[in-house]
Amino acid sequence: MKSNLQDPKYLIIFGKPKIGKSTALAALPNNLIIDLESGYKYIDAMKVEAKSVSDLKEIAIAIKEAGCPYKYITIDTVTALEDIVKPLALKLYLETPAGSKFTGKDVLDAPMGAGYSKTREA
């Protein structure tokens, strides 16, 4: 059966370390790479580093103000993105009625998987 889509809206690339994933993404035309782990220092690419939620907000605002000029935007890596948003996700969860009694330090330990939705929200 033939696909109805030519280009995926979202794409996740995964694989073993040092096999060329980042290099391949850097070769995409008009691709802005949001580097969350300082992994592009030795790769020629259109890139910007982010280390916090605040950095990510600034980058998003700049992209919008520039008229969304990129064909692709790569977030490298999703694992680092989860780590960056966890403090905000915990704050959001603690502000809910269910979270008001939570004493854990990791939002992903919240009962019944509630922390995962807050992580996505963050």
Short mmCIF file of N, CA, C and O in Angstrom, two decimals:
data_model
loop_
_atom_site.label_atom_id
_atom_site.label_comp_id
_atom_site.label_asym_id
_atom_site.label_seq_id
_atom_site.Cartn_x
_atom_site.Cartn_y
_atom_site.Cartn_z
N MET A 1 0.83 -1.17 0.00
CA MET A 1 0.00 0.00 0.00
C MET A 1 0.89 1.24 0.00
O MET A 1 1.84 1.34 0.77
N LYS A 2 0.60 2.21 -0.83
CA LYS A 2 1.39 3.42 -0.95
C LYS A 2 1.01 4.42 0.14
O LYS A 2 -0.15 4.60 0.46
N SER A 3 2.01 5.09 0.67
CA SER A 3 1.78 6.09 1.71
C SER A 3 1.08 7.31 1.14
O SER A 3 1.29 7.70 0.00
N ASN A 4 0.25 7.94 1.95
CA ASN A 4 -0.42 9.18 1.56
C ASN A 4 0.45 10.40 1.79
O ASN A 4 0.15 11.48 1.29
N LEU A 5 1.51 10.25 2.57
CA LEU A 5 2.38 11.38 2.91
C LEU A 5 3.72 11.26 2.22
O LEU A 5 4.29 10.19 2.10
N GLN A 6 4.24 12.40 1.81
CA GLN A 6 5.57 12.44 1.21
C GLN A 6 6.65 12.64 2.27
O GLN A 6 7.70 12.04 2.21
N ASP A 7 6.39 13.56 3.20
CA ASP A 7 7.36 13.88 4.24
C ASP A 7 6.68 13.74 5.61
O ASP A 7 5.59 14.27 5.80
N PRO A 8 7.34 13.09 6.54
CA PRO A 8 6.73 12.99 7.86
C PRO A 8 6.76 14.34 8.57
O PRO A 8 7.69 15.13 8.38
N LYS A 9 5.74 14.62 9.37
CA LYS A 9 5.72 15.85 10.14
C LYS A 9 6.71 15.74 11.29
O LYS A 9 7.39 16.70 11.64
N TYR A 10 6.76 14.57 11.90
CA TYR A 10 7.69 14.30 12.99
C TYR A 10 8.47 13.04 12.65
O TYR A 10 7.92 12.11 12.08
N LEU A 11 9.72 13.02 13.04
CA LEU A 11 10.57 11.87 12.77
C LEU A 11 11.49 11.67 13.95
O LEU A 11 12.10 12.62 14.43
N ILE A 12 11.59 10.46 14.43
CA ILE A 12 12.53 10.13 15.48
C ILE A 12 13.58 9.21 14.88
O ILE A 12 13.25 8.20 14.26
N ILE A 13 14.82 9.60 15.06
CA ILE A 13 15.94 8.78 14.59
C ILE A 13 16.67 8.27 15.83
O ILE A 13 17.02 9.05 16.70
N PHE A 14 16.86 6.97 15.89
CA PHE A 14 17.58 6.41 17.02
C PHE A 14 18.56 5.37 16.51
O PHE A 14 18.39 4.81 15.44
N GLY A 15 19.60 5.17 17.28
CA GLY A 15 20.60 4.18 16.92
C GLY A 15 21.76 4.24 17.89
O GLY A 15 21.79 5.05 18.81
N LYS A 16 22.70 3.38 17.68
CA LYS A 16 23.88 3.32 18.53
C LYS A 16 24.69 4.61 18.41
O LYS A 16 24.63 5.30 17.38
N PRO A 17 25.47 4.95 19.44
CA PRO A 17 26.31 6.15 19.38
C PRO A 17 27.35 6.07 18.26
O PRO A 17 27.84 5.00 17.91
N LYS A 18 27.65 7.22 17.71
CA LYS A 18 28.76 7.41 16.75
C LYS A 18 28.56 6.66 15.43
O LYS A 18 29.52 6.19 14.82
N ILE A 19 27.32 6.56 14.97
CA ILE A 19 27.09 5.91 13.68
C ILE A 19 26.71 6.90 12.58
O ILE A 19 26.48 6.50 11.46
N GLY A 20 26.62 8.22 12.95
CA GLY A 20 26.38 9.23 11.93
C GLY A 20 25.01 9.89 11.94
O GLY A 20 24.67 10.60 11.00
N LYS A 21 24.23 9.71 12.98
CA LYS A 21 22.89 10.31 13.04
C LYS A 21 22.99 11.84 12.98
O LYS A 21 22.31 12.48 12.18
N SER A 22 23.83 12.42 13.82
CA SER A 22 23.97 13.88 13.86
C SER A 22 24.54 14.42 12.56
O SER A 22 24.10 15.46 12.06
N THR A 23 25.50 13.73 12.01
CA THR A 23 26.10 14.16 10.74
C THR A 23 25.06 14.15 9.62
O THR A 23 25.00 15.06 8.80
N ALA A 24 24.22 13.13 9.61
CA ALA A 24 23.16 13.06 8.60
C ALA A 24 22.17 14.21 8.76
O ALA A 24 21.76 14.83 7.77
N LEU A 25 21.80 14.51 9.98
CA LEU A 25 20.86 15.62 10.22
C LEU A 25 21.48 16.96 9.86
O LEU A 25 20.81 17.84 9.33
N ALA A 26 22.77 17.11 10.10
CA ALA A 26 23.46 18.36 9.75
C ALA A 26 23.47 18.58 8.25
O ALA A 26 23.56 19.72 7.79
N ALA A 27 23.37 17.52 7.48
CA ALA A 27 23.40 17.64 6.02
C ALA A 27 22.04 18.01 5.42
O ALA A 27 21.96 18.35 4.24
N LEU A 28 20.98 17.96 6.22
CA LEU A 28 19.66 18.34 5.70
C LEU A 28 19.66 19.83 5.33
O LEU A 28 20.17 20.66 6.09
N PRO A 29 19.07 20.19 4.20
CA PRO A 29 19.06 21.60 3.80
C PRO A 29 18.15 22.41 4.72
O PRO A 29 17.06 21.98 5.10
N ASN A 30 18.64 23.59 5.11
CA ASN A 30 17.86 24.55 5.92
C ASN A 30 17.31 23.91 7.19
O ASN A 30 16.16 24.08 7.55
N ASN A 31 18.18 23.16 7.87
CA ASN A 31 17.82 22.46 9.11
C ASN A 31 18.48 23.16 10.29
O ASN A 31 19.70 23.22 10.37
N LEU A 32 17.68 23.71 11.20
CA LEU A 32 18.21 24.28 12.42
C LEU A 32 18.27 23.17 13.46
O LEU A 32 17.26 22.53 13.75
N ILE A 33 19.46 22.98 14.01
CA ILE A 33 19.64 21.96 15.04
C ILE A 33 19.68 22.64 16.39
O ILE A 33 20.49 23.54 16.62
N ILE A 34 18.79 22.21 17.27
CA ILE A 34 18.80 22.68 18.66
C ILE A 34 19.56 21.62 19.44
O ILE A 34 19.06 20.52 19.68
N ASP A 35 20.79 21.96 19.78
CA ASP A 35 21.73 21.03 20.39
C ASP A 35 21.61 21.12 21.91
O ASP A 35 21.98 22.13 22.51
N LEU A 36 21.12 20.08 22.53
CA LEU A 36 20.91 20.07 23.98
C LEU A 36 22.04 19.41 24.75
O LEU A 36 22.05 19.44 25.97
N GLU A 37 22.99 18.82 24.04
CA GLU A 37 24.08 18.10 24.71
C GLU A 37 25.47 18.53 24.24
O GLU A 37 26.44 17.82 24.47
N SER A 38 25.57 19.64 23.58
CA SER A 38 26.85 20.13 23.04
C SER A 38 27.52 19.08 22.18
O SER A 38 28.74 18.94 22.19
N GLY A 39 26.74 18.37 21.39
CA GLY A 39 27.27 17.30 20.57
C GLY A 39 27.64 17.71 19.15
O GLY A 39 28.12 16.90 18.38
N TYR A 40 27.44 18.97 18.82
CA TYR A 40 27.69 19.43 17.45
C TYR A 40 28.90 20.34 17.35
O TYR A 40 29.09 21.02 16.35
N LYS A 41 29.74 20.36 18.36
CA LYS A 41 30.90 21.25 18.37
C LYS A 41 31.82 21.01 17.17
O LYS A 41 32.43 21.93 16.67
N TYR A 42 31.92 19.78 16.71
CA TYR A 42 32.84 19.44 15.63
C TYR A 42 32.12 19.10 14.33
O TYR A 42 32.72 18.52 13.42
N ILE A 43 30.85 19.47 14.25
CA ILE A 43 30.07 19.20 13.05
C ILE A 43 29.63 20.53 12.46
O ILE A 43 29.07 21.38 13.16
N ASP A 44 29.90 20.73 11.18
CA ASP A 44 29.44 21.93 10.50
C ASP A 44 27.93 21.83 10.32
O ASP A 44 27.44 20.89 9.69
N ALA A 45 27.21 22.77 10.91
CA ALA A 45 25.75 22.73 10.85
C ALA A 45 25.21 24.10 11.25
O ALA A 45 25.89 24.89 11.88
N MET A 46 23.96 24.34 10.89
CA MET A 46 23.23 25.49 11.39
C MET A 46 22.69 25.05 12.75
O MET A 46 21.79 24.21 12.83
N LYS A 47 23.29 25.56 13.84
CA LYS A 47 22.98 25.01 15.15
C LYS A 47 22.94 26.10 16.21
O LYS A 47 23.52 27.17 16.05
N VAL A 48 22.21 25.79 17.26
CA VAL A 48 22.14 26.66 18.43
C VAL A 48 22.08 25.74 19.64
O VAL A 48 21.45 24.69 19.59
N GLU A 49 22.78 26.13 20.71
CA GLU A 49 22.76 25.31 21.92
C GLU A 49 21.69 25.80 22.88
O GLU A 49 21.43 27.00 22.97
N ALA A 50 21.08 24.88 23.60
CA ALA A 50 20.11 25.20 24.63
C ALA A 50 20.40 24.32 25.84
O ALA A 50 20.70 23.14 25.68
N LYS A 51 20.31 24.92 27.00
CA LYS A 51 20.58 24.18 28.24
C LYS A 51 19.43 24.26 29.23
O LYS A 51 19.48 23.64 30.29
N SER A 52 18.38 25.04 28.91
CA SER A 52 17.30 25.24 29.87
C SER A 52 15.98 25.49 29.14
O SER A 52 15.96 25.75 27.93
N VAL A 53 14.90 25.44 29.90
CA VAL A 53 13.59 25.77 29.35
C VAL A 53 13.60 27.20 28.84
O VAL A 53 13.06 27.51 27.79
N SER A 54 14.26 28.08 29.58
CA SER A 54 14.36 29.48 29.17
C SER A 54 15.05 29.62 27.81
O SER A 54 14.61 30.39 26.95
N ASP A 55 16.14 28.88 27.62
CA ASP A 55 16.83 28.89 26.32
C ASP A 55 15.89 28.43 25.21
O ASP A 55 15.85 29.03 24.13
N LEU A 56 15.15 27.37 25.47
CA LEU A 56 14.23 26.83 24.47
C LEU A 56 13.14 27.85 24.12
O LEU A 56 12.79 28.00 22.95
N LYS A 57 12.63 28.55 25.13
CA LYS A 57 11.62 29.59 24.88
C LYS A 57 12.19 30.70 24.01
O LYS A 57 11.54 31.16 23.07
N GLU A 58 13.40 31.14 24.32
CA GLU A 58 14.05 32.20 23.53
C GLU A 58 14.24 31.76 22.08
O GLU A 58 14.01 32.55 21.16
N ILE A 59 14.65 30.54 21.88
CA ILE A 59 14.85 30.02 20.52
C ILE A 59 13.51 29.97 19.78
O ILE A 59 13.42 30.39 18.62
N ALA A 60 12.47 29.49 20.44
CA ALA A 60 11.14 29.41 19.81
C ALA A 60 10.64 30.81 19.43
O ALA A 60 10.11 31.00 18.33
N ILE A 61 10.82 31.77 20.30
CA ILE A 61 10.41 33.15 20.01
C ILE A 61 11.18 33.69 18.82
O ILE A 61 10.60 34.30 17.91
N ALA A 62 12.49 33.47 18.80
CA ALA A 62 13.32 33.96 17.69
C ALA A 62 12.90 33.32 16.36
O ALA A 62 12.86 34.00 15.32
N ILE A 63 12.58 32.04 16.38
CA ILE A 63 12.14 31.36 15.16
C ILE A 63 10.83 31.96 14.66
O ILE A 63 10.67 32.25 13.47
N LYS A 64 9.89 32.18 15.57
CA LYS A 64 8.60 32.78 15.19
C LYS A 64 8.78 34.19 14.67
O LYS A 64 8.18 34.57 13.67
N GLU A 65 9.61 34.99 15.36
CA GLU A 65 9.84 36.37 14.92
C GLU A 65 10.51 36.44 13.56
O GLU A 65 10.32 37.39 12.81
N ALA A 66 11.30 35.42 13.24
CA ALA A 66 11.97 35.37 11.93
C ALA A 66 11.04 34.82 10.84
O ALA A 66 11.45 34.69 9.69
N GLY A 67 9.81 34.50 11.20
CA GLY A 67 8.86 34.00 10.21
C GLY A 67 8.99 32.51 9.93
O GLY A 67 8.65 32.06 8.84
N CYS A 68 9.47 31.77 10.89
CA CYS A 68 9.64 30.30 10.76
C CYS A 68 10.39 29.94 9.48
O CYS A 68 9.86 29.25 8.60
N PRO A 69 11.64 30.39 9.36
CA PRO A 69 12.37 30.26 8.09
C PRO A 69 12.99 28.90 7.81
O PRO A 69 13.56 28.69 6.74
N TYR A 70 12.90 27.95 8.74
CA TYR A 70 13.59 26.68 8.57
C TYR A 70 12.68 25.61 7.98
O TYR A 70 11.52 25.51 8.34
N LYS A 71 13.24 24.82 7.10
CA LYS A 71 12.49 23.70 6.54
C LYS A 71 12.37 22.58 7.58
O LYS A 71 11.34 21.91 7.67
N TYR A 72 13.44 22.40 8.35
CA TYR A 72 13.48 21.37 9.38
C TYR A 72 14.02 21.98 10.67
O TYR A 72 14.84 22.91 10.63
N ILE A 73 13.58 21.43 11.79
CA ILE A 73 14.17 21.76 13.09
C ILE A 73 14.43 20.44 13.79
O ILE A 73 13.53 19.62 13.95
N THR A 74 15.66 20.25 14.21
CA THR A 74 16.08 19.04 14.90
C THR A 74 16.31 19.35 16.36
O THR A 74 17.01 20.31 16.68
N ILE A 75 15.72 18.54 17.24
CA ILE A 75 16.01 18.62 18.67
C ILE A 75 16.85 17.40 19.01
O ILE A 75 16.39 16.27 18.87
N ASP A 76 18.07 17.64 19.43
CA ASP A 76 19.01 16.55 19.68
C ASP A 76 19.54 16.68 21.11
O ASP A 76 20.28 17.60 21.41
N THR A 77 19.13 15.90 21.99
CA THR A 77 18.38 14.67 21.94
C THR A 77 17.09 14.80 22.75
O THR A 77 16.99 15.65 23.63
N VAL A 78 16.16 13.92 22.48
CA VAL A 78 14.90 13.92 23.22
C VAL A 78 15.15 13.55 24.68
O VAL A 78 14.49 14.06 25.59
N THR A 79 16.11 12.69 24.94
CA THR A 79 16.45 12.32 26.31
C THR A 79 16.89 13.55 27.10
O THR A 79 16.47 13.76 28.23
N ALA A 80 17.73 14.38 26.49
CA ALA A 80 18.18 15.61 27.15
C ALA A 80 17.02 16.58 27.31
O ALA A 80 16.93 17.28 28.33
N LEU A 81 16.12 16.63 26.33
CA LEU A 81 14.94 17.50 26.44
C LEU A 81 14.10 17.10 27.65
O LEU A 81 13.65 17.95 28.42
N GLU A 82 13.90 15.80 27.85
CA GLU A 82 13.15 15.34 29.02
C GLU A 82 13.82 15.80 30.31
O GLU A 82 13.15 16.28 31.23
N ASP A 83 15.14 15.69 30.38
CA ASP A 83 15.87 16.11 31.58
C ASP A 83 15.71 17.62 31.82
O ASP A 83 15.58 18.05 32.97
N ILE A 84 15.72 18.40 30.76
CA ILE A 84 15.59 19.85 30.88
C ILE A 84 14.22 20.25 31.40
O ILE A 84 14.10 21.16 32.22
N VAL A 85 13.17 19.57 30.96
CA VAL A 85 11.81 19.98 31.34
C VAL A 85 11.32 19.35 32.64
O VAL A 85 10.29 19.78 33.17
N LYS A 86 12.03 18.37 33.18
CA LYS A 86 11.56 17.71 34.40
C LYS A 86 11.32 18.66 35.57
O LYS A 86 10.30 18.52 36.26
N PRO A 87 12.19 19.62 35.86
CA PRO A 87 11.89 20.53 36.97
C PRO A 87 10.59 21.32 36.75
O PRO A 87 9.80 21.49 37.68
N LEU A 88 10.35 21.78 35.54
CA LEU A 88 9.11 22.49 35.25
C LEU A 88 7.92 21.54 35.36
O LEU A 88 6.88 21.90 35.92
N ALA A 89 8.07 20.32 34.88
CA ALA A 89 6.99 19.34 34.97
C ALA A 89 6.65 19.05 36.43
O ALA A 89 5.47 18.95 36.79
N LEU A 90 7.66 18.94 37.27
CA LEU A 90 7.42 18.70 38.70
C LEU A 90 6.67 19.88 39.31
O LEU A 90 5.70 19.69 40.05
N LYS A 91 7.07 21.09 38.96
CA LYS A 91 6.38 22.29 39.46
C LYS A 91 4.91 22.28 39.03
O LYS A 91 4.02 22.54 39.84
N LEU A 92 4.67 21.97 37.76
CA LEU A 92 3.30 21.93 37.26
C LEU A 92 2.47 20.87 37.98
O LEU A 92 1.31 21.09 38.32
N TYR A 93 3.09 19.71 38.24
CA TYR A 93 2.38 18.63 38.92
C TYR A 93 2.07 19.01 40.37
O TYR A 93 0.97 18.77 40.86
N LEU A 94 3.02 19.63 41.04
CA LEU A 94 2.81 20.01 42.44
C LEU A 94 1.70 21.04 42.60
O LEU A 94 1.10 21.16 43.67
N GLU A 95 1.39 21.78 41.53
CA GLU A 95 0.32 22.78 41.56
C GLU A 95 -1.07 22.17 41.36
O GLU A 95 -2.06 22.87 41.47
N THR A 96 -1.13 20.87 41.09
CA THR A 96 -2.43 20.21 40.91
C THR A 96 -2.91 19.65 42.24
O THR A 96 -2.09 19.43 43.16
N PRO A 97 -4.21 19.41 42.37
CA PRO A 97 -4.71 18.81 43.61
C PRO A 97 -4.02 17.47 43.92
O PRO A 97 -3.65 17.21 45.07
N ALA A 98 -3.84 16.63 42.93
CA ALA A 98 -3.19 15.33 43.16
C ALA A 98 -1.73 15.50 43.54
O ALA A 98 -1.19 14.75 44.35
N GLY A 99 -1.08 16.49 42.98
CA GLY A 99 0.33 16.70 43.24
C GLY A 99 0.65 17.39 44.55
O GLY A 99 1.78 17.36 45.01
N SER A 100 -0.35 18.00 45.17
CA SER A 100 -0.11 18.76 46.40
C SER A 100 0.42 17.88 47.54
O SER A 100 1.08 18.37 48.44
N LYS A 101 0.17 16.59 47.48
CA LYS A 101 0.63 15.66 48.52
C LYS A 101 1.88 14.87 48.09
O LYS A 101 2.41 14.08 48.85
N PHE A 102 2.32 15.08 46.87
CA PHE A 102 3.48 14.34 46.34
C PHE A 102 4.76 14.84 46.99
O PHE A 102 5.01 16.05 47.05
N THR A 103 5.58 13.94 47.49
CA THR A 103 6.82 14.32 48.16
C THR A 103 8.07 13.88 47.40
O THR A 103 9.18 14.10 47.86
N GLY A 104 7.87 13.27 46.24
CA GLY A 104 9.00 12.78 45.46
C GLY A 104 9.80 13.90 44.82
O GLY A 104 9.37 15.06 44.77
N LYS A 105 10.95 13.56 44.32
CA LYS A 105 11.83 14.53 43.64
C LYS A 105 11.78 14.40 42.12
O LYS A 105 12.21 15.29 41.41
N ASP A 106 11.28 13.27 41.62
CA ASP A 106 11.20 13.02 40.18
C ASP A 106 9.73 12.92 39.78
O ASP A 106 9.01 12.05 40.25
N VAL A 107 9.30 13.82 38.92
CA VAL A 107 7.89 13.86 38.51
C VAL A 107 7.45 12.54 37.88
O VAL A 107 6.28 12.18 37.95
N LEU A 108 8.36 11.80 37.30
CA LEU A 108 8.00 10.53 36.68
C LEU A 108 7.66 9.45 37.71
O LEU A 108 7.15 8.40 37.35
N ASP A 109 7.91 9.74 38.98
CA ASP A 109 7.52 8.82 40.05
C ASP A 109 6.12 9.11 40.57
O ASP A 109 5.65 8.44 41.49
N ALA A 110 5.44 10.09 40.00
CA ALA A 110 4.09 10.43 40.45
C ALA A 110 3.16 9.23 40.23
O ALA A 110 3.33 8.47 39.27
N PRO A 111 2.18 9.06 41.10
CA PRO A 111 1.28 7.92 40.99
C PRO A 111 0.52 7.87 39.66
O PRO A 111 0.17 8.90 39.09
N MET A 112 0.27 6.67 39.21
CA MET A 112 -0.55 6.38 38.03
C MET A 112 -0.05 7.11 36.77
O MET A 112 -0.83 7.46 35.89
N GLY A 113 1.26 7.34 36.69
CA GLY A 113 1.84 7.94 35.49
C GLY A 113 1.51 9.39 35.27
O GLY A 113 1.73 9.93 34.19
N ALA A 114 1.00 10.08 36.31
CA ALA A 114 0.58 11.48 36.16
C ALA A 114 1.74 12.40 35.75
O ALA A 114 1.52 13.42 35.10
N GLY A 115 2.94 12.05 36.13
CA GLY A 115 4.08 12.89 35.80
C GLY A 115 4.41 12.92 34.32
O GLY A 115 4.98 13.89 33.81
N TYR A 116 4.03 11.88 33.60
CA TYR A 116 4.33 11.83 32.18
C TYR A 116 3.54 12.90 31.41
O TYR A 116 4.08 13.55 30.51
N SER A 117 2.29 13.10 31.78
CA SER A 117 1.51 14.13 31.09
C SER A 117 2.07 15.52 31.40
O SER A 117 2.09 16.39 30.52
N LYS A 118 2.53 15.73 32.62
CA LYS A 118 3.12 17.02 32.97
C LYS A 118 4.46 17.22 32.27
O LYS A 118 4.83 18.33 31.91
N THR A 119 5.18 16.14 32.05
CA THR A 119 6.43 16.23 31.30
C THR A 119 6.15 16.63 29.85
O THR A 119 6.83 17.50 29.30
N ARG A 120 5.13 16.05 29.25
CA ARG A 120 4.75 16.44 27.89
C ARG A 120 4.30 17.90 27.85
O ARG A 120 4.65 18.63 26.93
N GLU A 121 3.52 18.29 28.85
CA GLU A 121 3.04 19.68 28.92
C GLU A 121 4.22 20.65 29.05
O GLU A 121 4.24 21.70 28.39
N ALA A 122 5.16 20.30 29.91
CA ALA A 122 6.33 21.17 30.12
C ALA A 122 7.12 21.28 28.84
O ALA A 122 7.62 22.34 28.49
#
